Amino acid sequence: MDEFGQLEELDKRHFLHPTSSIQQQQDMGPSFIFKEGRGIYLEDIKGNVVIDGMSSLWNVNVGHGRTELGDVAKEQMAKLAYSSCFGTFSNEPAIRLSASLAALAPGDLQATFFTSGGSEANDTAYKLARHYWILKGKPERKKIISRTKSYHGVTMGATSATGLQPFREFTSSLAPDFFHVAHFNSSALRKLIEAEGPDTIAAFIAEPIQGAGGVHIAPENYFKEVKNICVEYGILFLTDEVITGFGRTGKWFGIEHYGVTPDMMCFAKGVSSGYAQLGGVMLSEQIHEEFKKLSTGTLLHGYTYSGHAMACGVALKNIELVEKENLIENAKTMGEKLLAGLKQIQGKRKIVGEVRGLGLMAAIEFIDKNRKSPVSPLIVNEAAKRGLICRSVLFDGQDTIVIAPPLIIKSEEVVKVIRILDDSIHEIESNE
């Protein structure tokens, strides 16, 4: 048995994959076993090279194989890999990263609670929002409103907030006091608030651009409307920037496109480009000051790896690379080129419906009401054969492909992505 065969059998026997078909894993094993990454490319142990058109999980913003990040990790691990940040303990990378984030974040977001990833960041935001209202003498304000087509993670609270029904159906018991409203309907938000009672609502949370739910981009005035509603009813406005943060949309943070500032902002993924596990929640100056003024006991929330020294050191270097290499502007210009290419495909292929994108987040919808099964999984498989990884989204009756390549992508590589997508769509369309 060759190396792939040995690893395939070990994978099937011992490795339970996240967000996977367990039966498919057992029957077929891994489709790729990656061994190396360089730039926007991944190579598997068979020697196949593919474009990482999803930045793996929307997170490898600065691309693969960045030795600068490995060097920083090695240096920090040799000096101080980890120390507790509970109580009054701290470390230099965590302090410097929190200050750097305050300088980059929109508005008056100024203080950061660190987590190990996005789901933890979202759960933390819900707990901090509810604790805030306890401190304010209003413990009845505990309900969290999120939106349909949203994805906020898979911990218990994050699952309960996620608007994609299959994720909530996966478990037999959800956390209480979570509600969902139509994703781009500010009037529906107002009606839900009034129906439940404004004095029972703790917070409203939204992704600036919905990622895993299909790359849905809000109408121009939507976020200003929901922000005004939150202010009117005294409800905390939270944004989930786990996917959209750190340049993905052509700005540091996705909410900057809409001219509003949240009371809390969740982040992860792009903060370290996936080179270290890190996430967090940022608090506005007002919320932070009220926490300091009203708190009398211990903040009984925290993770072992909150403020992890090595992870924070990697994040600092990652932010430096994003700035030094002008990757936010590149995401904007290459995103415009990508969207223009998708629109060209739209004009040629009859099965393509809407195409949309902002920065290096884009989606292609497929249409045919009489079709018995979706075509996006077939196109994703065809694209993989041709050297491109992208993702199919089937939630809520969608038949959509999403794509989000690393922010370092070049013009000629965007052209290659478009060509592979077009050829793959043509192949499937021709066989219908």
Coordinates of C-alpha atoms in Angstrom, one line a residue:
M1 CA 0.0 0.0 0.0
D2 CA 1.4 3.4 -1.0
E3 CA 1.6 6.5 1.3
F4 CA -1.8 7.8 0.2
G5 CA -3.5 4.5 0.8
Q6 CA -2.0 4.2 4.3
L7 CA -3.0 7.7 5.2
E8 CA -6.5 7.2 3.6
E9 CA -7.1 4.2 5.8
L10 CA -5.8 6.0 8.9
D11 CA -8.0 8.9 8.1
K12 CA -11.1 6.8 7.7
R13 CA -10.5 4.9 10.9
H14 CA -9.3 7.7 13.3
F15 CA -10.1 11.2 12.0
L16 CA -13.7 12.4 12.4
H17 CA -13.9 15.4 10.1
P18 CA -15.7 18.6 10.9
T19 CA -18.7 19.6 8.7
S20 CA -18.5 16.4 6.7
S21 CA -20.6 13.5 5.6
I22 CA -19.5 10.7 7.9
Q23 CA -20.7 8.0 5.5
Q24 CA -18.9 9.6 2.6
Q25 CA -15.7 9.9 4.7
Q26 CA -16.0 6.2 5.6
D27 CA -16.8 5.0 2.0
M28 CA -14.5 7.3 0.0
G29 CA -11.9 8.7 2.3
P30 CA -10.2 12.1 1.8
S31 CA -10.4 13.6 -1.6
F32 CA -7.2 15.6 -1.0
I33 CA -4.4 15.0 1.6
F34 CA -2.5 18.3 1.4
K35 CA 1.2 18.5 2.2
E36 CA 2.3 21.9 1.1
G37 CA 1.0 25.4 0.3
R38 CA 2.6 28.2 -1.6
G39 CA 0.8 31.5 -2.3
I40 CA -2.7 30.7 -3.5
Y41 CA -1.8 27.1 -4.3
L42 CA -2.1 23.8 -2.4
E43 CA -0.3 20.6 -3.3
D44 CA -1.4 17.1 -2.1
I45 CA 0.7 14.1 -1.5
K46 CA 0.0 12.8 -5.0
G47 CA 1.5 15.9 -6.5
N48 CA -1.8 17.5 -7.6
V49 CA -1.7 21.3 -7.4
V50 CA -4.9 23.3 -7.0
I51 CA -5.8 27.0 -6.5
D52 CA -7.2 27.4 -3.0
G53 CA -10.2 29.4 -4.1
M54 CA -11.7 29.5 -0.6
S55 CA -8.6 30.6 1.3
S56 CA -9.2 27.2 2.9
L57 CA -11.9 28.4 5.3
W58 CA -12.1 32.1 4.2
N59 CA -9.1 32.6 6.4
V60 CA -5.7 32.3 4.7
N61 CA -5.7 36.0 3.7
V62 CA -1.9 36.4 3.2
G63 CA -1.6 33.1 1.4
H64 CA 0.2 29.8 2.2
G65 CA 3.8 29.3 3.0
R66 CA 4.6 32.6 4.6
T67 CA 7.9 31.9 6.3
E68 CA 7.7 35.3 8.1
L69 CA 4.8 34.0 10.2
G70 CA 6.6 30.8 10.9
D71 CA 9.7 32.7 12.0
V72 CA 7.7 34.8 14.4
A73 CA 5.9 31.8 15.8
K74 CA 9.2 30.0 16.4
E75 CA 10.8 33.1 18.0
Q76 CA 7.8 33.7 20.3
M77 CA 7.5 30.0 21.2
A78 CA 11.2 29.9 22.1
K79 CA 10.8 32.9 24.3
L80 CA 7.3 32.5 25.7
A81 CA 4.8 30.2 23.9
Y82 CA 2.0 30.6 26.4
S83 CA 1.2 32.0 29.8
S84 CA -2.1 32.5 31.5
C85 CA -3.9 35.8 31.0
F86 CA -6.4 35.1 33.7
G87 CA -6.7 37.7 36.5
T88 CA -4.0 40.3 36.3
F89 CA -1.5 38.2 34.3
S90 CA -0.6 39.4 30.8
N91 CA 2.0 39.2 28.0
E92 CA 3.5 41.6 25.6
P93 CA 2.1 40.2 22.3
A94 CA -1.5 40.2 23.6
I95 CA -1.1 43.8 24.8
R96 CA 0.4 45.0 21.6
L97 CA -2.2 43.2 19.5
S98 CA -5.1 44.7 21.5
A99 CA -3.6 48.1 20.9
S100 CA -3.1 47.5 17.2
L101 CA -6.7 46.3 16.8
A102 CA -8.0 49.4 18.6
A103 CA -6.1 51.5 16.0
L104 CA -7.5 49.6 13.0
A105 CA -11.1 49.0 14.1
P106 CA -13.9 51.3 13.1
G107 CA -15.3 54.0 15.4
D108 CA -14.5 53.8 19.1
L109 CA -14.0 50.0 19.4
Q110 CA -11.1 49.9 21.8
A111 CA -10.9 46.8 24.1
T112 CA -10.5 43.2 23.1
F113 CA -11.4 39.9 24.8
F114 CA -9.4 37.2 23.0
T115 CA -10.7 33.7 22.2
S116 CA -9.3 30.8 20.1
G117 CA -11.6 31.2 17.2
G118 CA -14.9 32.6 15.7
S119 CA -17.4 30.4 17.4
E120 CA -15.9 31.2 20.8
A121 CA -15.9 34.9 19.8
N122 CA -19.6 34.8 19.0
D123 CA -20.5 32.9 22.2
T124 CA -18.4 35.5 24.2
A125 CA -20.3 38.4 22.6
Y126 CA -23.7 36.9 23.6
K127 CA -22.5 36.3 27.2
L128 CA -20.9 39.8 27.5
A129 CA -24.1 41.4 26.1
R130 CA -26.3 39.6 28.6
H131 CA -23.8 40.4 31.4
Y132 CA -23.8 44.0 30.4
W133 CA -27.6 44.2 31.0
I134 CA -27.2 42.4 34.3
L135 CA -24.8 45.1 35.4
K136 CA -27.2 47.7 34.2
G137 CA -29.9 46.2 36.4
K138 CA -31.9 44.8 33.5
P139 CA -31.4 41.0 33.6
E140 CA -34.6 40.5 31.6
R141 CA -32.8 41.8 28.5
K142 CA -31.4 38.5 27.4
K143 CA -32.8 37.7 24.0
I144 CA -30.4 37.7 21.0
I145 CA -31.7 38.4 17.5
S146 CA -29.8 37.2 14.4
R147 CA -30.8 36.7 10.8
T148 CA -31.9 34.1 8.3
K149 CA -29.0 32.8 6.1
S150 CA -26.6 33.7 8.8
Y151 CA -23.7 31.6 10.1
H152 CA -22.2 32.4 13.5
G153 CA -20.4 29.1 14.4
V154 CA -21.1 25.8 16.0
T155 CA -20.7 26.1 19.8
M156 CA -24.0 26.0 21.6
G157 CA -24.8 29.7 21.6
A158 CA -23.3 30.2 18.1
T159 CA -25.4 27.3 16.7
S160 CA -28.5 28.8 18.2
A161 CA -27.8 32.1 16.6
T162 CA -27.0 30.7 13.2
G163 CA -29.9 31.2 10.8
L164 CA -29.2 28.2 8.6
Q165 CA -31.7 25.7 9.8
P166 CA -29.8 22.5 9.2
F167 CA -27.1 23.5 11.7
R168 CA -29.8 24.0 14.4
E169 CA -31.5 20.7 13.5
F170 CA -28.2 18.9 14.1
T171 CA -28.7 19.1 17.8
S172 CA -31.7 18.1 19.9
S173 CA -31.5 21.0 22.3
L174 CA -30.7 24.6 21.4
A175 CA -29.8 27.5 23.8
P176 CA -32.9 29.5 24.8
D177 CA -33.7 33.1 23.9
F178 CA -32.4 33.2 20.3
F179 CA -34.6 34.6 17.5
H180 CA -34.2 35.0 13.8
V181 CA -35.5 37.6 11.4
A182 CA -35.5 38.0 7.6
H183 CA -31.9 38.8 6.6
F184 CA -32.4 42.1 4.8
N185 CA -35.7 43.3 6.2
S186 CA -35.3 46.1 8.8
S187 CA -39.1 46.4 9.1
A188 CA -39.3 42.8 10.2
L189 CA -36.6 43.5 12.8
R190 CA -38.7 46.3 14.2
K191 CA -41.8 44.1 14.3
L192 CA -40.0 41.3 16.1
I193 CA -38.6 43.7 18.7
E194 CA -42.0 45.1 19.4
A195 CA -43.6 41.7 19.5
E196 CA -41.1 40.3 22.0
G197 CA -40.8 43.6 23.9
P198 CA -37.8 45.9 23.5
D199 CA -37.0 45.5 27.2
T200 CA -36.3 41.8 26.7
I201 CA -33.8 42.2 23.9
A202 CA -30.1 42.2 24.7
A203 CA -28.5 42.4 21.2
F204 CA -28.9 42.1 17.5
I205 CA -26.0 40.4 15.6
A206 CA -25.3 40.4 11.9
E207 CA -22.5 39.6 9.4
P208 CA -21.7 42.6 7.3
I209 CA -21.7 40.2 4.3
Q210 CA -23.1 36.8 4.9
G211 CA -20.4 34.3 4.1
A212 CA -21.2 30.6 4.6
G213 CA -24.8 31.3 3.9
G214 CA -24.1 32.2 0.3
V215 CA -22.2 35.6 0.1
H216 CA -25.3 37.8 0.5
I217 CA -24.6 41.5 0.4
A218 CA -26.9 43.9 2.2
P219 CA -28.8 46.7 0.4
E220 CA -27.1 50.1 0.7
N221 CA -29.1 51.5 3.6
Y222 CA -29.9 48.3 5.5
F223 CA -27.2 48.6 8.2
K224 CA -27.9 52.2 8.9
E225 CA -31.6 51.3 9.3
V226 CA -30.9 48.5 11.7
K227 CA -28.4 50.5 13.7
N228 CA -30.9 53.3 14.1
I229 CA -33.5 50.7 15.3
C230 CA -31.0 49.3 17.8
V231 CA -30.3 52.8 19.1
E232 CA -34.0 53.6 19.3
Y233 CA -34.8 50.6 21.4
G234 CA -31.5 50.6 23.4
I235 CA -30.4 47.3 21.9
L236 CA -26.7 46.4 21.5
F237 CA -25.6 46.1 17.9
L238 CA -23.1 43.4 17.3
T239 CA -21.2 42.5 14.1
D240 CA -19.7 39.2 13.2
E241 CA -16.6 40.0 11.2
V242 CA -15.1 36.5 11.5
I243 CA -15.1 36.1 7.7
T244 CA -15.2 39.7 6.6
G245 CA -12.5 41.1 8.8
F246 CA -8.8 42.0 7.9
G247 CA -9.2 43.0 4.3
R248 CA -11.4 40.3 2.8
T249 CA -14.0 42.9 1.5
G250 CA -11.6 45.6 0.4
K251 CA -11.6 47.4 3.7
W252 CA -10.2 46.4 7.1
F253 CA -13.6 45.4 8.3
G254 CA -16.8 44.7 6.3
I255 CA -19.0 47.1 8.3
E256 CA -16.9 50.0 7.1
H257 CA -18.7 49.8 3.8
Y258 CA -21.9 50.8 5.5
G259 CA -20.8 53.8 7.6
V260 CA -21.9 52.5 11.0
T261 CA -20.1 51.3 14.1
P262 CA -21.1 48.3 16.2
D263 CA -21.1 48.2 20.0
M264 CA -19.2 44.9 19.8
M265 CA -17.4 43.3 17.0
C266 CA -16.4 39.6 16.7
F267 CA -13.3 38.6 14.7
A268 CA -11.1 35.5 14.0
K269 CA -9.8 33.8 10.8
G270 CA -8.0 36.6 8.9
V271 CA -6.5 38.1 12.1
S272 CA -3.8 35.4 11.8
S273 CA -4.5 34.2 8.3
G274 CA -5.0 30.7 9.9
Y275 CA -1.4 30.4 10.9
A276 CA -2.5 30.3 14.6
Q277 CA -5.8 29.8 16.3
L278 CA -7.1 33.2 17.4
G279 CA -10.3 35.2 17.7
G280 CA -11.9 37.8 19.8
V281 CA -14.6 40.4 20.6
M282 CA -14.0 44.1 20.6
L283 CA -16.0 46.4 22.8
S284 CA -16.8 50.1 22.1
E285 CA -15.3 52.7 24.5
Q286 CA -18.8 53.3 26.0
I287 CA -19.4 49.6 26.7
H288 CA -15.9 49.1 28.0
E289 CA -16.2 52.1 30.4
E290 CA -19.5 50.9 31.7
F291 CA -18.1 47.4 32.4
K292 CA -15.3 49.0 34.4
K293 CA -17.6 51.3 36.2
L294 CA -20.4 48.8 37.1
S295 CA -18.4 45.6 37.6
T296 CA -17.7 44.7 41.3
G297 CA -16.8 41.0 41.0
T298 CA -14.8 38.7 38.8
L299 CA -15.6 38.5 35.0
L300 CA -16.3 34.8 35.1
H301 CA -15.7 34.1 31.5
G302 CA -12.4 33.1 29.8
Y303 CA -10.6 30.4 27.8
T304 CA -7.4 28.7 28.5
Y305 CA -5.9 30.2 25.4
S306 CA -7.3 33.8 25.7
G307 CA -4.4 36.1 24.8
H308 CA -2.2 33.2 23.7
A309 CA 1.3 34.8 23.3
M310 CA 2.4 32.9 20.2
A311 CA -0.9 33.4 18.4
C312 CA -1.0 37.1 19.2
G313 CA 2.6 37.4 18.0
V314 CA 1.7 35.8 14.7
A315 CA -1.4 38.0 14.3
L316 CA 0.8 41.1 14.8
K317 CA 3.1 40.0 12.0
N318 CA 0.1 39.1 9.8
I319 CA -1.4 42.5 10.2
E320 CA 2.0 44.0 9.3
L321 CA 2.1 41.9 6.1
V322 CA -1.5 43.0 5.1
E323 CA -0.4 46.6 5.5
K324 CA 3.1 46.4 4.0
E325 CA 1.8 44.5 0.9
N326 CA -1.2 46.7 0.4
L327 CA -3.5 43.6 0.4
I328 CA -6.7 45.5 1.2
E329 CA -6.4 47.5 -1.9
N330 CA -5.5 44.4 -3.8
A331 CA -8.6 42.7 -2.5
K332 CA -10.7 45.6 -3.8
T333 CA -9.1 45.7 -7.3
M334 CA -8.9 41.9 -7.7
G335 CA -12.4 41.5 -6.4
E336 CA -13.7 43.9 -9.0
K337 CA -11.9 41.9 -11.7
L338 CA -13.3 38.7 -10.3
L339 CA -16.8 40.0 -10.3
A340 CA -16.4 41.3 -13.8
G341 CA -15.3 37.9 -14.9
L342 CA -18.3 36.2 -13.2
K343 CA -20.6 38.6 -15.0
Q344 CA -19.0 37.6 -18.3
I345 CA -19.8 34.0 -17.4
Q346 CA -23.4 35.0 -16.5
G347 CA -23.8 36.4 -20.0
K348 CA -22.6 33.2 -21.6
R349 CA -24.1 30.4 -19.6
K350 CA -27.9 29.9 -19.4
I351 CA -27.8 28.1 -16.1
V352 CA -26.2 31.0 -14.3
G353 CA -28.5 33.4 -12.4
E354 CA -27.3 36.1 -10.1
V355 CA -23.6 36.8 -9.5
R356 CA -22.5 39.0 -6.7
G357 CA -19.4 39.9 -4.8
L358 CA -17.6 42.5 -2.6
G359 CA -13.8 42.4 -2.4
L360 CA -12.6 38.8 -2.6
M361 CA -16.0 37.3 -1.6
A362 CA -18.1 36.2 -4.5
A363 CA -21.0 33.9 -5.4
I364 CA -22.6 32.4 -8.5
E365 CA -26.3 31.3 -8.3
F366 CA -27.7 28.6 -10.7
I367 CA -31.2 28.6 -11.9
D368 CA -33.6 26.0 -13.2
K369 CA -36.8 25.5 -11.3
N370 CA -37.5 22.2 -13.1
R371 CA -34.1 20.6 -12.2
K372 CA -34.4 17.7 -9.8
S373 CA -31.0 18.1 -8.2
P374 CA -28.6 21.0 -7.8
V375 CA -25.7 21.5 -10.2
S376 CA -23.4 23.5 -7.9
P377 CA -21.9 20.3 -6.3
L378 CA -21.2 18.9 -9.8
I379 CA -19.5 22.1 -10.9
V380 CA -17.4 22.2 -7.7
N381 CA -16.2 18.7 -8.4
E382 CA -15.4 19.5 -12.0
A383 CA -13.5 22.6 -10.9
A384 CA -11.5 20.6 -8.5
K385 CA -10.5 18.2 -11.4
R386 CA -9.4 21.3 -13.3
G387 CA -7.4 22.7 -10.4
L388 CA -9.7 25.0 -8.4
I389 CA -11.2 24.6 -5.0
C390 CA -14.5 26.4 -4.4
R391 CA -17.6 25.6 -2.3
S392 CA -21.2 24.7 -3.0
V393 CA -24.0 26.3 -0.9
L394 CA -27.3 24.4 -0.8
F395 CA -28.9 25.9 2.3
D396 CA -32.4 27.4 2.1
G397 CA -33.0 26.0 -1.3
Q398 CA -30.0 27.7 -2.8
D399 CA -27.9 26.3 -5.6
T400 CA -24.8 28.5 -5.3
I401 CA -21.0 28.4 -5.6
V402 CA -19.0 30.7 -3.4
I403 CA -15.4 31.7 -3.9
A404 CA -12.9 33.7 -1.7
P405 CA -9.3 33.4 -2.8
P406 CA -6.3 34.7 -0.7
L407 CA -5.8 38.5 -0.8
I408 CA -2.5 38.1 -2.5
I409 CA -4.1 36.8 -5.7
K410 CA -2.7 38.4 -8.9
S411 CA -4.5 39.5 -12.1
E412 CA -3.4 36.6 -14.1
E413 CA -4.5 34.2 -11.4
V414 CA -8.0 35.8 -11.3
V415 CA -8.1 35.1 -15.1
K416 CA -7.2 31.5 -14.4
V417 CA -9.9 31.2 -11.8
I418 CA -12.5 32.6 -14.1
R419 CA -11.5 30.3 -17.0
I420 CA -11.7 27.2 -14.8
L421 CA -15.1 28.2 -13.5
D422 CA -16.4 28.9 -17.0
D423 CA -15.1 25.7 -18.4
S424 CA -16.5 23.7 -15.4
I425 CA -19.9 25.3 -15.8
H426 CA -19.9 24.7 -19.5
E427 CA -19.0 21.1 -19.0
I428 CA -22.0 20.5 -16.6
E429 CA -24.4 22.7 -18.7
S430 CA -23.5 20.7 -21.8
N431 CA -24.4 17.4 -20.1
E432 CA -27.8 18.5 -18.9

